[in-house]
JSON list of C-alpha atoms in Angstrom, two decimals:
[
{"chain": "W", "resi": 1, "resn": "MET", "atom": "CA", "xyz": [67.43, 138.17, 146.50]},
{"chain": "W", "resi": 2, "resn": "LYS", "atom": "CA", "xyz": [70.17, 139.41, 148.81]},
{"chain": "W", "resi": 3, "resn": "ASP", "atom": "CA", "xyz": [73.81, 139.74, 147.91]},
{"chain": "W", "resi": 4, "resn": "GLY", "atom": "CA", "xyz": [73.51, 137.66, 144.76]},
{"chain": "W", "resi": 5, "resn": "PHE", "atom": "CA", "xyz": [71.89, 134.69, 146.50]},
{"chain": "W", "resi": 6, "resn": "ILE", "atom": "CA", "xyz": [68.50, 133.27, 145.55]},
{"chain": "W", "resi": 7, "resn": "ASN", "atom": "CA", "xyz": [65.88, 132.87, 148.24]},
{"chain": "W", "resi": 8, "resn": "PHE", "atom": "CA", "xyz": [64.51, 129.32, 148.17]},
{"chain": "W", "resi": 9, "resn": "GLU", "atom": "CA", "xyz": [61.87, 129.76, 150.88]},
{"chain": "W", "resi": 10, "resn": "LYS", "atom": "CA", "xyz": [58.75, 127.75, 150.33]},
{"chain": "W", "resi": 11, "resn": "ASN", "atom": "CA", "xyz": [55.74, 129.70, 149.12]},
{"chain": "W", "resi": 12, "resn": "TYR", "atom": "CA", "xyz": [52.50, 127.97, 149.80]},
{"chain": "W", "resi": 13, "resn": "THR", "atom": "CA", "xyz": [49.36, 128.85, 147.89]},
{"chain": "W", "resi": 14, "resn": "ILE", "atom": "CA", "xyz": [46.02, 128.10, 149.37]},
{"chain": "W", "resi": 15, "resn": "MET", "atom": "CA", "xyz": [43.88, 125.92, 147.16]},
{"chain": "W", "resi": 16, "resn": "GLN", "atom": "CA", "xyz": [40.18, 126.61, 147.36]},
{"chain": "W", "resi": 17, "resn": "GLU", "atom": "CA", "xyz": [37.83, 123.71, 147.23]},
{"chain": "W", "resi": 18, "resn": "ALA", "atom": "CA", "xyz": [34.76, 123.84, 145.06]},
{"chain": "W", "resi": 19, "resn": "SER", "atom": "CA", "xyz": [31.60, 124.17, 147.07]},
{"chain": "W", "resi": 20, "resn": "PHE", "atom": "CA", "xyz": [28.08, 123.25, 146.16]},
{"chain": "W", "resi": 21, "resn": "SER", "atom": "CA", "xyz": [26.86, 126.82, 146.78]},
{"chain": "W", "resi": 22, "resn": "GLY", "atom": "CA", "xyz": [29.56, 128.17, 144.43]},
{"chain": "W", "resi": 23, "resn": "PHE", "atom": "CA", "xyz": [28.48, 125.67, 141.78]},
{"chain": "W", "resi": 24, "resn": "LEU", "atom": "CA", "xyz": [24.85, 126.79, 142.14]},
{"chain": "W", "resi": 25, "resn": "LYS", "atom": "CA", "xyz": [25.88, 130.46, 141.85]},
{"chain": "W", "resi": 26, "resn": "THR", "atom": "CA", "xyz": [27.78, 129.68, 138.65]},
{"chain": "W", "resi": 27, "resn": "ILE", "atom": "CA", "xyz": [24.79, 127.84, 137.17]},
{"chain": "W", "resi": 28, "resn": "MET", "atom": "CA", "xyz": [22.51, 130.75, 138.11]},
{"chain": "W", "resi": 29, "resn": "TRP", "atom": "CA", "xyz": [24.85, 133.28, 136.45]},
{"chain": "W", "resi": 30, "resn": "VAL", "atom": "CA", "xyz": [25.00, 131.19, 133.27]},
{"chain": "W", "resi": 31, "resn": "ILE", "atom": "CA", "xyz": [21.20, 130.95, 133.14]},
{"chain": "W", "resi": 32, "resn": "ALA", "atom": "CA", "xyz": [20.85, 134.69, 133.86]},
{"chain": "W", "resi": 33, "resn": "PHE", "atom": "CA", "xyz": [23.27, 135.61, 131.04]},
{"chain": "W", "resi": 34, "resn": "TYR", "atom": "CA", "xyz": [21.45, 133.26, 128.68]},
{"chain": "W", "resi": 35, "resn": "TYR", "atom": "CA", "xyz": [18.06, 134.89, 129.30]},
{"chain": "W", "resi": 36, "resn": "ILE", "atom": "CA", "xyz": [19.51, 138.42, 129.19]},
{"chain": "W", "resi": 37, "resn": "PHE", "atom": "CA", "xyz": [21.17, 137.63, 125.84]},
{"chain": "W", "resi": 38, "resn": "LYS", "atom": "CA", "xyz": [17.95, 136.07, 124.53]},
{"chain": "W", "resi": 39, "resn": "PHE", "atom": "CA", "xyz": [15.93, 139.13, 125.59]},
{"chain": "W", "resi": 40, "resn": "LEU", "atom": "CA", "xyz": [18.38, 141.59, 124.02]},
{"chain": "W", "resi": 41, "resn": "ALA", "atom": "CA", "xyz": [18.51, 139.53, 120.82]},
{"chain": "W", "resi": 42, "resn": "LYS", "atom": "CA", "xyz": [14.71, 139.77, 120.49]},
{"chain": "W", "resi": 43, "resn": "ILE", "atom": "CA", "xyz": [14.97, 143.55, 120.73]},
{"chain": "W", "resi": 44, "resn": "PHE", "atom": "CA", "xyz": [18.04, 144.32, 118.61]},
{"chain": "W", "resi": 45, "resn": "LEU", "atom": "CA", "xyz": [18.29, 141.47, 116.10]},
{"chain": "W", "resi": 46, "resn": "PRO", "atom": "CA", "xyz": [15.23, 142.50, 114.00]},
{"chain": "W", "resi": 47, "resn": "VAL", "atom": "CA", "xyz": [16.58, 146.05, 113.80]},
{"chain": "W", "resi": 48, "resn": "LEU", "atom": "CA", "xyz": [19.99, 144.84, 112.65]},
{"chain": "W", "resi": 49, "resn": "VAL", "atom": "CA", "xyz": [18.48, 142.48, 110.07]},
{"chain": "W", "resi": 50, "resn": "LYS", "atom": "CA", "xyz": [16.20, 145.25, 108.76]},
{"chain": "W", "resi": 51, "resn": "LYS", "atom": "CA", "xyz": [19.17, 147.59, 108.33]},
{"chain": "W", "resi": 52, "resn": "ALA", "atom": "CA", "xyz": [21.17, 144.87, 106.54]},
{"chain": "W", "resi": 53, "resn": "VAL", "atom": "CA", "xyz": [18.27, 144.16, 104.14]},
{"chain": "W", "resi": 54, "resn": "GLU", "atom": "CA", "xyz": [17.81, 147.88, 103.43]},
{"chain": "W", "resi": 55, "resn": "LYS", "atom": "CA", "xyz": [21.52, 148.28, 102.71]},
{"chain": "W", "resi": 56, "resn": "ALA", "atom": "CA", "xyz": [21.52, 145.27, 100.39]},
{"chain": "W", "resi": 57, "resn": "GLY", "atom": "CA", "xyz": [18.49, 146.72, 98.56]},
{"chain": "W", "resi": 58, "resn": "GLU", "atom": "CA", "xyz": [20.22, 150.07, 98.16]},
{"chain": "W", "resi": 59, "resn": "ASN", "atom": "CA", "xyz": [23.33, 148.36, 96.77]},
{"chain": "W", "resi": 60, "resn": "PHE", "atom": "CA", "xyz": [21.19, 146.37, 94.35]},
{"chain": "W", "resi": 61, "resn": "GLN", "atom": "CA", "xyz": [19.36, 149.49, 93.14]},
{"chain": "W", "resi": 62, "resn": "ARG", "atom": "CA", "xyz": [22.65, 151.36, 92.74]},
{"chain": "W", "resi": 63, "resn": "GLN", "atom": "CA", "xyz": [24.10, 148.51, 90.65]},
{"chain": "W", "resi": 64, "resn": "GLN", "atom": "CA", "xyz": [20.96, 148.39, 88.48]},
{"chain": "W", "resi": 65, "resn": "GLN", "atom": "CA", "xyz": [21.05, 152.16, 87.98]},
{"chain": "W", "resi": 66, "resn": "TYR", "atom": "CA", "xyz": [24.75, 152.01, 87.09]},
{"chain": "W", "resi": 67, "resn": "SER", "atom": "CA", "xyz": [24.22, 149.27, 84.53]},
{"chain": "W", "resi": 68, "resn": "GLN", "atom": "CA", "xyz": [21.21, 151.07, 83.00]},
{"chain": "W", "resi": 69, "resn": "ASP", "atom": "CA", "xyz": [23.16, 154.34, 82.78]},
{"chain": "W", "resi": 70, "resn": "ASN", "atom": "CA", "xyz": [26.08, 152.61, 81.06]},
{"chain": "W", "resi": 71, "resn": "SER", "atom": "CA", "xyz": [23.86, 150.87, 78.52]},
{"chain": "W", "resi": 72, "resn": "TRP", "atom": "CA", "xyz": [21.90, 154.09, 77.87]},
{"chain": "W", "resi": 73, "resn": "GLN", "atom": "CA", "xyz": [25.09, 156.11, 77.35]},
{"chain": "W", "resi": 74, "resn": "SER", "atom": "CA", "xyz": [26.56, 153.54, 74.96]},
{"chain": "W", "resi": 75, "resn": "THR", "atom": "CA", "xyz": [23.43, 153.57, 72.79]},
{"chain": "W", "resi": 76, "resn": "ARG", "atom": "CA", "xyz": [22.96, 157.34, 73.10]},
{"chain": "W", "resi": 77, "resn": "SER", "atom": "CA", "xyz": [26.53, 158.16, 72.12]},
{"chain": "W", "resi": 78, "resn": "ASN", "atom": "CA", "xyz": [25.84, 156.84, 68.61]},
{"chain": "W", "resi": 79, "resn": "ASN", "atom": "CA", "xyz": [23.42, 159.15, 66.82]},
{"chain": "W", "resi": 80, "resn": "ASN", "atom": "CA", "xyz": [23.17, 156.78, 63.89]},
{"chain": "W", "resi": 81, "resn": "ASP", "atom": "CA", "xyz": [20.34, 154.34, 63.43]},
{"chain": "W", "resi": 82, "resn": "GLU", "atom": "CA", "xyz": [22.56, 151.59, 64.78]},
{"chain": "W", "resi": 83, "resn": "ILE", "atom": "CA", "xyz": [21.80, 149.66, 67.93]},
{"chain": "W", "resi": 84, "resn": "ILE", "atom": "CA", "xyz": [24.84, 148.53, 69.82]},
{"chain": "W", "resi": 85, "resn": "ILE", "atom": "CA", "xyz": [24.51, 145.80, 72.40]},
{"chain": "W", "resi": 86, "resn": "ASN", "atom": "CA", "xyz": [27.27, 145.60, 74.93]},
{"chain": "W", "resi": 87, "resn": "THR", "atom": "CA", "xyz": [28.07, 141.91, 75.36]},
{"chain": "W", "resi": 88, "resn": "ALA", "atom": "CA", "xyz": [31.17, 142.40, 77.51]},
{"chain": "W", "resi": 89, "resn": "HIS", "atom": "CA", "xyz": [29.27, 141.46, 80.65]},
{"chain": "W", "resi": 90, "resn": "ALA", "atom": "CA", "xyz": [27.20, 138.71, 79.07]},
{"chain": "W", "resi": 91, "resn": "LYS", "atom": "CA", "xyz": [27.76, 135.21, 80.39]},
{"chain": "W", "resi": 92, "resn": "LYS", "atom": "CA", "xyz": [29.58, 132.98, 78.00]},
{"chain": "W", "resi": 93, "resn": "PRO", "atom": "CA", "xyz": [28.40, 129.38, 77.82]},
{"chain": "W", "resi": 94, "resn": "ARG", "atom": "CA", "xyz": [30.82, 126.87, 79.23]},
{"chain": "W", "resi": 95, "resn": "GLU", "atom": "CA", "xyz": [32.79, 124.91, 76.77]},
{"chain": "W", "resi": 96, "resn": "THR", "atom": "CA", "xyz": [32.69, 121.23, 77.45]},
{"chain": "W", "resi": 97, "resn": "LYS", "atom": "CA", "xyz": [35.89, 119.29, 77.18]},
{"chain": "W", "resi": 98, "resn": "LYS", "atom": "CA", "xyz": [35.91, 116.73, 74.43]},
{"chain": "W", "resi": 99, "resn": "VAL", "atom": "CA", "xyz": [37.58, 113.72, 75.92]},
{"chain": "W", "resi": 100, "resn": "GLY", "atom": "CA", "xyz": [37.20, 111.36, 72.98]},
{"chain": "W", "resi": 101, "resn": "ASP", "atom": "CA", "xyz": [34.94, 110.06, 70.27]},
{"chain": "W", "resi": 102, "resn": "TYR", "atom": "CA", "xyz": [31.78, 108.12, 71.02]},
{"chain": "W", "resi": 103, "resn": "VAL", "atom": "CA", "xyz": [32.22, 104.45, 70.23]},
{"chain": "W", "resi": 104, "resn": "ASP", "atom": "CA", "xyz": [29.15, 102.37, 69.56]},
{"chain": "W", "resi": 105, "resn": "TYR", "atom": "CA", "xyz": [29.38, 98.83, 70.85]},
{"chain": "W", "resi": 106, "resn": "GLU", "atom": "CA", "xyz": [27.47, 95.64, 70.44]},
{"chain": "W", "resi": 107, "resn": "GLU", "atom": "CA", "xyz": [26.80, 93.09, 73.12]},
{"chain": "W", "resi": 108, "resn": "ILE", "atom": "CA", "xyz": [28.44, 89.71, 72.50]},
{"chain": "W", "resi": 109, "resn": "ASP", "atom": "CA", "xyz": [26.46, 86.56, 73.40]}
]
């Protein structure tokens, strides 16, 4: 851009044509990446799954220990001969909606 004027010269870009050898190279790279990924997955995937299972087991044990400690403390805090059952976490049965009354019918000939 000189002196406030825009340069409208033609800029040509060279378009490359696809070649058969380039296509074969691309296919070979895709196959190579596939087998490399498959090989690495065989090595690292079992380790990752094992760690995830161990972590889930630890979380489960921690939750069980927490719930046992809470129930033990609630029964231990009362020195009386009473047994208190904490039903706050118990599942409540679902109430079914009563839509209407059951009507018995007879078949008419």
